[in-house]
Amino acid sequence: MCGIVGYIGFREATPLLLEGLRRLEYRGYDSAGLAVSGRRGKPRIAKVAGRVADLRDAVDPARTGGTGIAHTRWATHGEATDANAHPHTDPGGRIAVVHNGIFENAESLRAQLTAEGAVFASETDTEVLTHLIAAALEAGASSLEDAVRTALRPVEGAYGIAVLDGQRPDELVVARQGSPLVLGVGEKEMFIASDVAALVRHTQRAVFLDDGELATVNAEGYRTSTLDARPTDKQPVTVGVVEEDYQLGEFPDFMRKEIAEQPDAVTRALRGRLDERFATVRLDGTGLDARDLRSIRRVKFLGCGSAYYAGELGANLVEELARIPADAEPASEFRYRNPVVESDTLYIAVSQSGETLDTLAAVEELNRKGGRVIGAVNGVGSAIARACGAGLLLHAGPEISVASTKAVTNMSVSFAMLALLLGRVRDLSTANGQRIVTALRSLPGQIEEILRAEEQIAEAARRYADARNMFFIGRTRCWPTAREGAQKLKEISYVHAEAYHAAELKHGPLALIDESMPSVVLAPDDELFAKNISAMEQIKARGGPIIAVTNTTLPHGLTDTVIRVPHNSPELDPILLSVPLQLFAYHFASTLDRDIDKPRNLAKSVTVE
Ligand code: F6R
């Protein structure tokens, strides 16, 4: 959410900053701006309400300077206007700041500064910091680092910041408290970014800052310390991703690319984990041995949005395969209800990015109360992965599209493995364990089979693309799949979609059914198949169009459209049924000409409340 880029070195900063912003644009895309070192001690600023492409048009091509910072924004304080776009400067125009996150006490700090005569040029919380840094320098701070430290002292909230002082362009200062920041180490040049996506083109050596850490960066290297000035001596690590992971290749957009990558992503998630001999799995990263696993009396999944729905699917699998009570809760609610934290509950923090603030806060609440929490995270080295210490790495690879697809699938696959493991140290039989291992192994090939039928799904999506409301109907195991299907559709097409339990329709929502209200009904071949048929009959009787997603044969003439998926196993079929729903949402939104990878009002990685 919001992207930061910075550069200091022997090259021109502007093209590098623009290119870095383009890589990070998925983190926020309502405005963009940059500041590069200029003459007469003032950084030169360009910023626009709009996309990075608009900024590129606005930047003077003759702009030179080897030090710069840049930002792509997702508005929190103040509308998306040129004035509210970052970087922000102090009234003297000497200090430029870009900021991710929210300064929670910005209003009181602003009131205080205004009372002292300060005048503000924007409505943002960030501008407050520029005033504080300039004041600290004026008051005789010995260095920019010192001034930033002093300025941050009264500030409350979450931030990742980068600061450029026009009078000392041979260094940049960055600090992190709650919003990711990483340094890229080059040869006589250094990069700064909120995400390795902006670095990997230039270097594979990265330094991930921790919360409460600050760094001073110059072309020769960096120096890290805590906010209260204790050196931390951070060493670079090699990032495991490469430039190609961030390129579209033959695909029109990242969502389509990431849907297509699912067979490989699932294969990676399974690799080295399936244990045929004992009909179970090995999940060493969780740090849980058989005794630990047996001592677990409850499992709770915590995540936001699609990660929460994947947690619901995981909870169903844990109850079904391991017979342990399990549920999922939105991580955003958890800390606010003073949760009862039990020592024999296994808490699982679910997150693609590993940076979602609400999920991180739930982990911190659990750590504070002594709960046992592991992460199910895609972002290696992310804040949630580090706060959990142990967990299940999702191995989905970088996910750029705002709408999550391959990461959600890998969450579900990982939870199926965890459920199997928990089941096999209890009463799940060898035969059933073997059946699930085989089912897991079949998933990549079966997903490929679904992808091969894309054109048929696209045709169905085009047929219903004039609908303004849709139901996604599923029950028990398929309920989380229905929720995720509705989420994907609304997120990228802006069409209202609502998930409903099949049997609940007749208790109210059936009143909405008419010929303009299609229902996507998930009807796998399981013990509830006949009940799903009844629900479809009720919809049909009221003239509602039905798009059935199934792995079996349906009564002739019952549905308007059938999307077929292969049969896996009753427990894992919901994972397969979700793949056509991704393609359905994708083609529905494409027909409406939506900006698939950057849906309005949204951003990837929600690092604010
Ligand atoms: C939906 C989507 C969001 C995320 C949610 C959690 O497609 O992308 O609902 O699932 O914001 O994000 P992570 O998984 O990064 O914690």
CSV table of N, CA, C and O in Angstrom, one decimal, residues 489-592:
chain,number,residue,atom,x,y,z
A,489,LEU,N,-15.2,-11.3,-8.1
A,489,LEU,CA,-16.0,-10.6,-9.1
A,489,LEU,C,-16.1,-9.1,-8.7
A,489,LEU,O,-15.9,-8.2,-9.5
A,490,LYS,N,-16.5,-8.8,-7.4
A,490,LYS,CA,-16.7,-7.4,-7.1
A,490,LYS,C,-15.5,-6.6,-7.2
A,490,LYS,O,-15.5,-5.5,-7.6
A,491,GLU,N,-14.4,-7.2,-6.7
A,491,GLU,CA,-13.1,-6.5,-6.7
A,491,GLU,C,-12.7,-6.0,-8.0
A,491,GLU,O,-12.2,-4.8,-8.1
A,492,ILE,N,-12.8,-6.8,-9.0
A,492,ILE,CA,-12.2,-6.4,-10.3
A,492,ILE,C,-13.3,-5.9,-11.3
A,492,ILE,O,-12.9,-5.3,-12.3
A,493,SER,N,-14.6,-6.2,-11.1
A,493,SER,CA,-15.6,-5.8,-12.1
A,493,SER,C,-16.4,-4.7,-11.6
A,493,SER,O,-17.1,-4.1,-12.3
A,494,TYR,N,-16.4,-4.4,-10.3
A,494,TYR,CA,-17.3,-3.4,-9.6
A,494,TYR,C,-18.7,-3.8,-9.7
A,494,TYR,O,-19.6,-2.9,-9.6
A,495,VAL,N,-19.0,-5.1,-9.9
A,495,VAL,CA,-20.4,-5.5,-9.9
A,495,VAL,C,-20.7,-6.2,-8.6
A,495,VAL,O,-19.9,-6.9,-8.0
A,496,HIS,N,-21.9,-5.9,-8.0
A,496,HIS,CA,-22.2,-6.4,-6.7
A,496,HIS,C,-22.4,-7.9,-6.8
A,496,HIS,O,-23.2,-8.4,-7.6
A,497,ALA,N,-21.7,-8.6,-5.9
A,497,ALA,CA,-21.8,-10.1,-5.9
A,497,ALA,C,-21.8,-10.5,-4.4
A,497,ALA,O,-21.1,-9.9,-3.6
A,498,GLU,N,-22.7,-11.4,-4.1
A,498,GLU,CA,-22.9,-11.8,-2.7
A,498,GLU,C,-22.9,-13.3,-2.6
A,498,GLU,O,-23.5,-14.0,-3.4
A,499,ALA,N,-22.2,-13.8,-1.6
A,499,ALA,CA,-22.2,-15.3,-1.4
A,499,ALA,C,-23.3,-15.6,-0.5
A,499,ALA,O,-23.6,-14.9,0.5
A,500,TYR,N,-24.0,-16.7,-0.8
A,500,TYR,CA,-25.1,-17.2,0.1
A,500,TYR,C,-25.0,-18.7,0.3
A,500,TYR,O,-24.6,-19.4,-0.6
A,501,HIS,N,-25.3,-19.2,1.5
A,501,HIS,CA,-25.5,-20.6,1.7
A,501,HIS,C,-26.7,-21.0,0.9
A,501,HIS,O,-27.8,-20.4,1.1
A,502,ALA,N,-26.6,-22.1,0.2
A,502,ALA,CA,-27.7,-22.6,-0.7
A,502,ALA,C,-29.0,-22.6,0.1
A,502,ALA,O,-30.1,-22.2,-0.3
A,503,ALA,N,-29.0,-23.2,1.3
A,503,ALA,CA,-30.2,-23.5,2.1
A,503,ALA,C,-30.8,-22.2,2.7
A,503,ALA,O,-31.9,-22.2,3.1
A,504,GLU,N,-30.0,-21.1,2.7
A,504,GLU,CA,-30.4,-19.9,3.3
A,504,GLU,C,-31.2,-19.0,2.4
A,504,GLU,O,-31.9,-18.1,2.8
A,505,LEU,N,-31.1,-19.3,1.1
A,505,LEU,CA,-31.8,-18.5,0.1
A,505,LEU,C,-33.3,-18.3,0.4
A,505,LEU,O,-33.8,-17.2,0.3
A,506,LYS,N,-33.9,-19.5,0.8
A,506,LYS,CA,-35.3,-19.4,1.0
A,506,LYS,C,-35.7,-18.6,2.2
A,506,LYS,O,-36.9,-18.4,2.4
A,507,HIS,N,-34.7,-18.3,3.0
A,507,HIS,CA,-35.0,-17.5,4.2
A,507,HIS,C,-34.9,-16.0,4.0
A,507,HIS,O,-34.8,-15.2,4.9
A,508,GLY,N,-35.0,-15.6,2.8
A,508,GLY,CA,-35.0,-14.1,2.5
A,508,GLY,C,-34.5,-13.8,1.1
A,508,GLY,O,-35.2,-13.2,0.3
A,509,PRO,N,-33.2,-14.1,0.8
A,509,PRO,CA,-32.7,-13.5,-0.5
A,509,PRO,C,-33.3,-14.0,-1.7
A,509,PRO,O,-33.2,-13.4,-2.8
A,510,LEU,N,-34.1,-15.1,-1.7
A,510,LEU,CA,-34.8,-15.6,-2.9
A,510,LEU,C,-35.7,-14.5,-3.4
A,510,LEU,O,-36.0,-14.5,-4.6
A,511,ALA,N,-36.1,-13.5,-2.6
A,511,ALA,CA,-36.9,-12.4,-3.0
A,511,ALA,C,-36.2,-11.6,-4.1
A,511,ALA,O,-36.8,-10.9,-4.9
A,512,LEU,N,-34.9,-11.7,-4.1
A,512,LEU,CA,-34.1,-10.9,-5.1
A,512,LEU,C,-34.0,-11.5,-6.5
A,512,LEU,O,-33.6,-10.9,-7.5
A,513,ILE,N,-34.4,-12.8,-6.5
A,513,ILE,CA,-34.2,-13.6,-7.8
A,513,ILE,C,-35.2,-13.2,-8.8
A,513,ILE,O,-36.4,-13.1,-8.6
A,514,ASP,N,-34.7,-12.8,-10.0
A,514,ASP,CA,-35.5,-12.7,-11.2
A,514,ASP,C,-34.5,-12.9,-12.4
A,514,ASP,O,-33.4,-13.3,-12.2
A,515,GLU,N,-35.0,-12.6,-13.6
A,515,GLU,CA,-34.2,-13.0,-14.8
A,515,GLU,C,-32.9,-12.1,-14.9
A,515,GLU,O,-32.0,-12.5,-15.6
A,516,SER,N,-32.9,-11.0,-14.1
A,516,SER,CA,-31.6,-10.2,-14.2
A,516,SER,C,-30.6,-10.5,-13.1
A,516,SER,O,-29.6,-9.8,-13.0
A,517,MET,N,-30.9,-11.5,-12.3
A,517,MET,CA,-30.0,-11.8,-11.2
A,517,MET,C,-29.4,-13.2,-11.3
A,517,MET,O,-30.0,-14.2,-10.8
A,518,PRO,N,-28.3,-13.4,-12.0
A,518,PRO,CA,-27.8,-14.8,-12.2
A,518,PRO,C,-27.2,-15.3,-10.9
A,518,PRO,O,-26.7,-14.5,-10.0
A,519,SER,N,-27.2,-16.6,-10.7
A,519,SER,CA,-26.5,-17.2,-9.6
A,519,SER,C,-25.5,-18.2,-10.0
A,519,SER,O,-25.8,-19.1,-10.9
A,520,VAL,N,-24.3,-18.1,-9.5
A,520,VAL,CA,-23.3,-19.1,-9.7
A,520,VAL,C,-23.4,-20.1,-8.6
A,520,VAL,O,-23.3,-19.8,-7.5
A,521,VAL,N,-23.7,-21.4,-9.0
A,521,VAL,CA,-24.0,-22.4,-7.9
A,521,VAL,C,-22.9,-23.4,-8.0
A,521,VAL,O,-22.6,-24.0,-9.0
A,522,LEU,N,-22.2,-23.6,-6.8
A,522,LEU,CA,-21.2,-24.6,-6.7
A,522,LEU,C,-21.8,-25.9,-6.3
A,522,LEU,O,-22.4,-26.1,-5.2
A,523,ALA,N,-21.8,-26.9,-7.2
A,523,ALA,CA,-22.5,-28.2,-6.9
A,523,ALA,C,-21.6,-29.4,-7.2
A,523,ALA,O,-21.7,-30.1,-8.2
A,524,PRO,N,-20.6,-29.6,-6.2
A,524,PRO,CA,-19.7,-30.7,-6.4
A,524,PRO,C,-20.5,-32.0,-6.1
A,524,PRO,O,-21.6,-32.0,-5.5
A,525,ASP,N,-19.9,-33.1,-6.6
A,525,ASP,CA,-20.5,-34.4,-6.4
A,525,ASP,C,-20.2,-34.9,-4.9
A,525,ASP,O,-19.3,-35.7,-4.7
A,526,ASP,N,-21.0,-34.4,-4.0
A,526,ASP,CA,-20.7,-34.8,-2.6
A,526,ASP,C,-22.1,-35.1,-1.9
A,526,ASP,O,-23.1,-35.2,-2.6
A,527,GLU,N,-22.1,-35.3,-0.6
A,527,GLU,CA,-23.3,-35.7,0.1
A,527,GLU,C,-24.4,-34.7,0.0
A,527,GLU,O,-25.5,-35.0,0.4
A,528,LEU,N,-24.1,-33.5,-0.4
A,528,LEU,CA,-25.1,-32.4,-0.4
A,528,LEU,C,-25.6,-32.1,-1.8
A,528,LEU,O,-26.3,-31.1,-2.1
A,529,PHE,N,-25.2,-33.0,-2.8
A,529,PHE,CA,-25.5,-32.7,-4.2
A,529,PHE,C,-27.0,-32.5,-4.4
A,529,PHE,O,-27.4,-31.6,-5.0
A,530,ALA,N,-27.8,-33.5,-3.8
A,530,ALA,CA,-29.2,-33.4,-4.0
A,530,ALA,C,-29.8,-32.1,-3.4
A,530,ALA,O,-30.7,-31.5,-4.0
A,531,LYS,N,-29.2,-31.7,-2.3
A,531,LYS,CA,-29.7,-30.4,-1.7
A,531,LYS,C,-29.4,-29.2,-2.6
A,531,LYS,O,-30.2,-28.3,-2.7
A,532,ASN,N,-28.2,-29.3,-3.3
A,532,ASN,CA,-27.9,-28.2,-4.2
A,532,ASN,C,-28.8,-28.2,-5.4
A,532,ASN,O,-29.1,-27.1,-5.9
A,533,ILE,N,-29.2,-29.4,-5.8
A,533,ILE,CA,-30.2,-29.5,-6.9
A,533,ILE,C,-31.5,-28.8,-6.5
A,533,ILE,O,-32.0,-28.0,-7.3
A,534,SER,N,-31.9,-29.0,-5.3
A,534,SER,CA,-33.2,-28.4,-4.8
A,534,SER,C,-33.0,-26.9,-4.9
A,534,SER,O,-33.9,-26.2,-5.3
A,535,ALA,N,-31.9,-26.4,-4.4
A,535,ALA,CA,-31.7,-24.9,-4.4
A,535,ALA,C,-31.7,-24.4,-5.8
A,535,ALA,O,-32.3,-23.3,-6.1
A,536,MET,N,-31.1,-25.1,-6.8
A,536,MET,CA,-31.2,-24.7,-8.2
A,536,MET,C,-32.6,-24.7,-8.7
A,536,MET,O,-33.0,-23.8,-9.4
A,537,GLU,N,-33.4,-25.7,-8.3
A,537,GLU,CA,-34.8,-25.7,-8.7
A,537,GLU,C,-35.5,-24.5,-8.2
A,537,GLU,O,-36.3,-23.9,-9.0
A,538,GLN,N,-35.2,-24.1,-7.0
A,538,GLN,CA,-35.9,-22.9,-6.4
A,538,GLN,C,-35.6,-21.7,-7.2
A,538,GLN,O,-36.4,-20.8,-7.4
A,539,ILE,N,-34.3,-21.6,-7.6
A,539,ILE,CA,-33.9,-20.4,-8.3
A,539,ILE,C,-34.5,-20.4,-9.7
A,539,ILE,O,-35.1,-19.4,-10.2
A,540,LYS,N,-34.5,-21.5,-10.3
A,540,LYS,CA,-35.0,-21.7,-11.7
A,540,LYS,C,-36.5,-21.4,-11.7
A,540,LYS,O,-37.0,-20.7,-12.6
A,541,ALA,N,-37.2,-21.8,-10.7
A,541,ALA,CA,-38.7,-21.6,-10.6
A,541,ALA,C,-39.0,-20.1,-10.6
A,541,ALA,O,-40.1,-19.7,-10.9
A,542,ARG,N,-38.1,-19.3,-10.2
A,542,ARG,CA,-38.3,-17.9,-10.1
A,542,ARG,C,-37.6,-17.1,-11.2
A,542,ARG,O,-37.4,-15.9,-11.1
A,543,GLY,N,-37.2,-17.9,-12.2
A,543,GLY,CA,-36.7,-17.2,-13.4
A,543,GLY,C,-35.2,-16.8,-13.4
A,543,GLY,O,-34.8,-16.1,-14.2
A,544,GLY,N,-34.5,-17.2,-12.3
A,544,GLY,CA,-33.1,-16.8,-12.1
A,544,GLY,C,-32.2,-17.6,-13.0
A,544,GLY,O,-32.2,-18.8,-12.9
A,545,PRO,N,-31.3,-17.0,-13.8
A,545,PRO,CA,-30.3,-17.7,-14.6
A,545,PRO,C,-29.3,-18.4,-13.6
A,545,PRO,O,-29.0,-17.9,-12.6
A,546,ILE,N,-28.9,-19.6,-14.0
A,546,ILE,CA,-28.0,-20.4,-13.2
A,546,ILE,C,-26.8,-20.8,-14.0
A,546,ILE,O,-26.9,-21.3,-15.1
A,547,ILE,N,-25.6,-20.5,-13.4
A,547,ILE,CA,-24.3,-21.0,-13.9
A,547,ILE,C,-23.8,-22.0,-12.9
A,547,ILE,O,-23.5,-21.6,-11.7
A,548,ALA,N,-23.9,-23.3,-13.2
A,548,ALA,CA,-23.4,-24.3,-12.3
A,548,ALA,C,-22.0,-24.6,-12.5
A,548,ALA,O,-21.5,-24.7,-13.6
A,549,VAL,N,-21.2,-24.7,-11.4
A,549,VAL,CA,-19.9,-25.2,-11.5
A,549,VAL,C,-19.8,-26.6,-10.8
A,549,VAL,O,-20.2,-26.7,-9.6
A,550,THR,N,-19.5,-27.6,-11.5
A,550,THR,CA,-19.7,-28.9,-11.0
A,550,THR,C,-18.6,-29.9,-11.5
A,550,THR,O,-18.0,-29.6,-12.5
A,551,ASN,N,-18.5,-31.1,-10.9
A,551,ASN,CA,-17.7,-32.1,-11.4
A,551,ASN,C,-18.5,-33.4,-11.7
A,551,ASN,O,-18.0,-34.5,-11.7
A,552,THR,N,-19.8,-33.2,-11.9
A,552,THR,CA,-20.6,-34.3,-12.2
A,552,THR,C,-21.7,-33.9,-13.2
A,552,THR,O,-21.8,-32.8,-13.7
A,553,THR,N,-22.7,-34.8,-13.4
A,553,THR,CA,-23.7,-34.5,-14.4
A,553,THR,C,-24.9,-34.0,-13.7
A,553,THR,O,-25.3,-34.5,-12.7
A,554,LEU,N,-25.5,-32.9,-14.3
A,554,LEU,CA,-26.7,-32.3,-13.7
A,554,LEU,C,-27.9,-32.7,-14.4
A,554,LEU,O,-27.8,-33.0,-15.6
A,555,PRO,N,-29.1,-32.6,-13.8
A,555,PRO,CA,-30.3,-32.9,-14.5
A,555,PRO,C,-30.5,-32.0,-15.7
A,555,PRO,O,-30.2,-30.8,-15.7
A,556,HIS,N,-30.9,-32.6,-16.8
A,556,HIS,CA,-31.0,-31.9,-18.1
A,556,HIS,C,-32.0,-30.7,-18.0
A,556,HIS,O,-33.0,-30.8,-17.4
A,557,GLY,N,-31.6,-29.6,-18.5
A,557,GLY,CA,-32.4,-28.4,-18.5
A,557,GLY,C,-32.5,-27.6,-17.2
A,557,GLY,O,-33.2,-26.6,-17.2
A,558,LEU,N,-31.8,-28.0,-16.2
A,558,LEU,CA,-31.9,-27.3,-14.9
A,558,LEU,C,-31.1,-26.0,-15.0
A,558,LEU,O,-31.6,-25.0,-14.4
A,559,THR,N,-30.0,-26.0,-15.6
A,559,THR,CA,-29.1,-24.8,-15.6
A,559,THR,C,-29.0,-24.2,-16.9
A,559,THR,O,-29.2,-24.8,-18.0
A,560,ASP,N,-28.6,-22.9,-16.9
A,560,ASP,CA,-28.4,-22.2,-18.2
A,560,ASP,C,-27.0,-22.5,-18.8
A,560,ASP,O,-26.8,-22.5,-19.9
A,561,THR,N,-26.0,-22.6,-17.8
A,561,THR,CA,-24.6,-22.8,-18.2
A,561,THR,C,-24.0,-23.7,-17.2
A,561,THR,O,-24.3,-23.6,-16.0
A,562,VAL,N,-23.2,-24.6,-17.7
A,562,VAL,CA,-22.4,-25.5,-16.8
A,562,VAL,C,-20.9,-25.3,-17.1
A,562,VAL,O,-20.5,-25.4,-18.2
A,563,ILE,N,-20.2,-25.1,-16.0
A,563,ILE,CA,-18.7,-25.1,-16.0
A,563,ILE,C,-18.3,-26.4,-15.3
A,563,ILE,O,-18.6,-26.6,-14.2
A,564,ARG,N,-17.5,-27.2,-16.1
A,564,ARG,CA,-17.1,-28.5,-15.5
A,564,ARG,C,-15.7,-28.5,-15.0
A,564,ARG,O,-14.8,-27.8,-15.6
A,565,VAL,N,-15.5,-29.1,-13.9
A,565,VAL,CA,-14.1,-29.2,-13.4
A,565,VAL,C,-13.8,-30.7,-13.1
A,565,VAL,O,-14.8,-31.5,-13.0
A,566,PRO,N,-12.6,-31.2,-13.1
A,566,PRO,CA,-12.3,-32.6,-12.8
A,566,PRO,C,-12.7,-32.9,-11.3
A,566,PRO,O,-12.8,-32.1,-10.5
A,567,HIS,N,-12.9,-34.2,-11.1
A,567,HIS,CA,-13.2,-34.7,-9.8
A,567,HIS,C,-11.8,-35.0,-9.1
A,567,HIS,O,-11.0,-35.6,-9.6
A,568,ASN,N,-11.7,-34.4,-7.9
A,568,ASN,CA,-10.5,-34.7,-7.1
A,568,ASN,C,-10.8,-35.6,-5.9
A,568,ASN,O,-10.7,-36.8,-5.9
A,569,SER,N,-11.3,-35.0,-4.8
A,569,SER,CA,-11.8,-35.7,-3.7
A,569,SER,C,-12.8,-34.8,-3.0
A,569,SER,O,-12.7,-33.5,-3.1
A,570,PRO,N,-13.8,-35.3,-2.3
A,570,PRO,CA,-14.8,-34.3,-1.7
A,570,PRO,C,-14.1,-33.2,-0.9
A,570,PRO,O,-14.5,-32.1,-0.9
A,571,GLU,N,-13.1,-33.6,-0.2
A,571,GLU,CA,-12.4,-32.6,0.7
A,571,GLU,C,-11.7,-31.5,0.0
A,571,GLU,O,-11.8,-30.3,0.4
A,572,LEU,N,-11.0,-31.9,-1.1
A,572,LEU,CA,-10.2,-30.9,-1.9
A,572,LEU,C,-10.9,-30.3,-3.1
A,572,LEU,O,-10.4,-29.4,-3.7
A,573,ASP,N,-12.1,-30.8,-3.4
A,573,ASP,CA,-12.8,-30.3,-4.6
A,573,ASP,C,-13.0,-28.7,-4.5
A,573,ASP,O,-12.9,-28.0,-5.5
A,574,PRO,N,-13.3,-28.2,-3.3
A,574,PRO,CA,-13.5,-26.7,-3.3
A,574,PRO,C,-12.3,-25.9,-3.8
A,574,PRO,O,-12.5,-24.8,-4.3
A,575,ILE,N,-11.1,-26.5,-3.7
A,575,ILE,CA,-9.9,-25.8,-4.2
A,575,ILE,C,-10.0,-25.7,-5.7
A,575,ILE,O,-9.8,-24.7,-6.3
A,576,LEU,N,-10.4,-26.8,-6.3
A,576,LEU,CA,-10.5,-26.9,-7.8
A,576,LEU,C,-11.6,-26.0,-8.3
A,576,LEU,O,-11.5,-25.3,-9.3
A,577,LEU,N,-12.7,-26.0,-7.5
A,577,LEU,CA,-13.9,-25.2,-8.0
A,577,LEU,C,-13.6,-23.7,-8.0
A,577,LEU,O,-14.3,-22.9,-8.6
A,578,SER,N,-12.6,-23.3,-7.2
A,578,SER,CA,-12.4,-21.9,-7.1
A,578,SER,C,-11.6,-21.3,-8.4
A,578,SER,O,-11.7,-20.2,-8.7
A,579,VAL,N,-10.9,-22.2,-9.1
A,579,VAL,CA,-10.2,-21.8,-10.3
A,579,VAL,C,-11.1,-21.2,-11.4
A,579,VAL,O,-10.8,-20.1,-11.9
A,580,PRO,N,-12.2,-21.9,-11.8
A,580,PRO,CA,-13.0,-21.3,-12.8
A,580,PRO,C,-13.6,-20.0,-12.3
A,580,PRO,O,-14.0,-19.2,-13.2
A,581,LEU,N,-13.8,-19.9,-11.0
A,581,LEU,CA,-14.4,-18.6,-10.6
A,581,LEU,C,-13.4,-17.4,-10.8
A,581,LEU,O,-13.9,-16.3,-11.0
A,582,GLN,N,-12.1,-17.7,-10.6
A,582,GLN,CA,-11.1,-16.7,-10.9
A,582,GLN,C,-11.3,-16.3,-12.4
A,582,GLN,O,-11.3,-15.1,-12.7
A,583,LEU,N,-11.3,-17.3,-13.3
A,583,LEU,CA,-11.4,-17.0,-14.7
A,583,LEU,C,-12.7,-16.3,-15.1
A,583,LEU,O,-12.7,-15.4,-15.9
A,584,PHE,N,-13.8,-16.7,-14.4
A,584,PHE,CA,-15.1,-16.1,-14.6
A,584,PHE,C,-15.0,-14.6,-14.3
A,584,PHE,O,-15.4,-13.7,-15.1
A,585,ALA,N,-14.5,-14.3,-13.1
A,585,ALA,CA,-14.3,-12.9,-12.7
A,585,ALA,C,-13.4,-12.1,-13.7
A,585,ALA,O,-13.7,-11.0,-14.1
A,586,TYR,N,-12.3,-12.8,-14.0
A,586,TYR,CA,-11.4,-12.1,-14.9
A,586,TYR,C,-12.0,-11.7,-16.3
A,586,TYR,O,-11.9,-10.6,-16.7
A,587,HIS,N,-12.7,-12.7,-16.9
A,587,HIS,CA,-13.3,-12.4,-18.2
A,587,HIS,C,-14.5,-11.5,-18.1
A,587,HIS,O,-14.8,-10.7,-19.0
A,588,PHE,N,-15.3,-11.6,-17.0
A,588,PHE,CA,-16.4,-10.7,-16.8
A,588,PHE,C,-15.9,-9.3,-16.7
A,588,PHE,O,-16.4,-8.4,-17.4
A,589,ALA,N,-14.8,-9.0,-15.9
A,589,ALA,CA,-14.2,-7.7,-15.8
A,589,ALA,C,-13.6,-7.2,-17.1
A,589,ALA,O,-13.7,-6.0,-17.4
A,590,SER,N,-13.0,-8.2,-17.8
A,590,SER,CA,-12.3,-7.8,-19.1
A,590,SER,C,-13.4,-7.3,-20.1
A,590,SER,O,-13.2,-6.3,-20.8
A,591,THR,N,-14.5,-8.0,-20.1
A,591,THR,CA,-15.6,-7.6,-21.0
A,591,THR,C,-16.1,-6.2,-20.7
A,591,THR,O,-16.5,-5.4,-21.5
A,592,LEU,N,-16.1,-5.9,-19.4
A,592,LEU,CA,-16.5,-4.5,-19.0
A,592,LEU,C,-15.3,-3.5,-19.1
A,592,LEU,O,-15.5,-2.3,-18.7
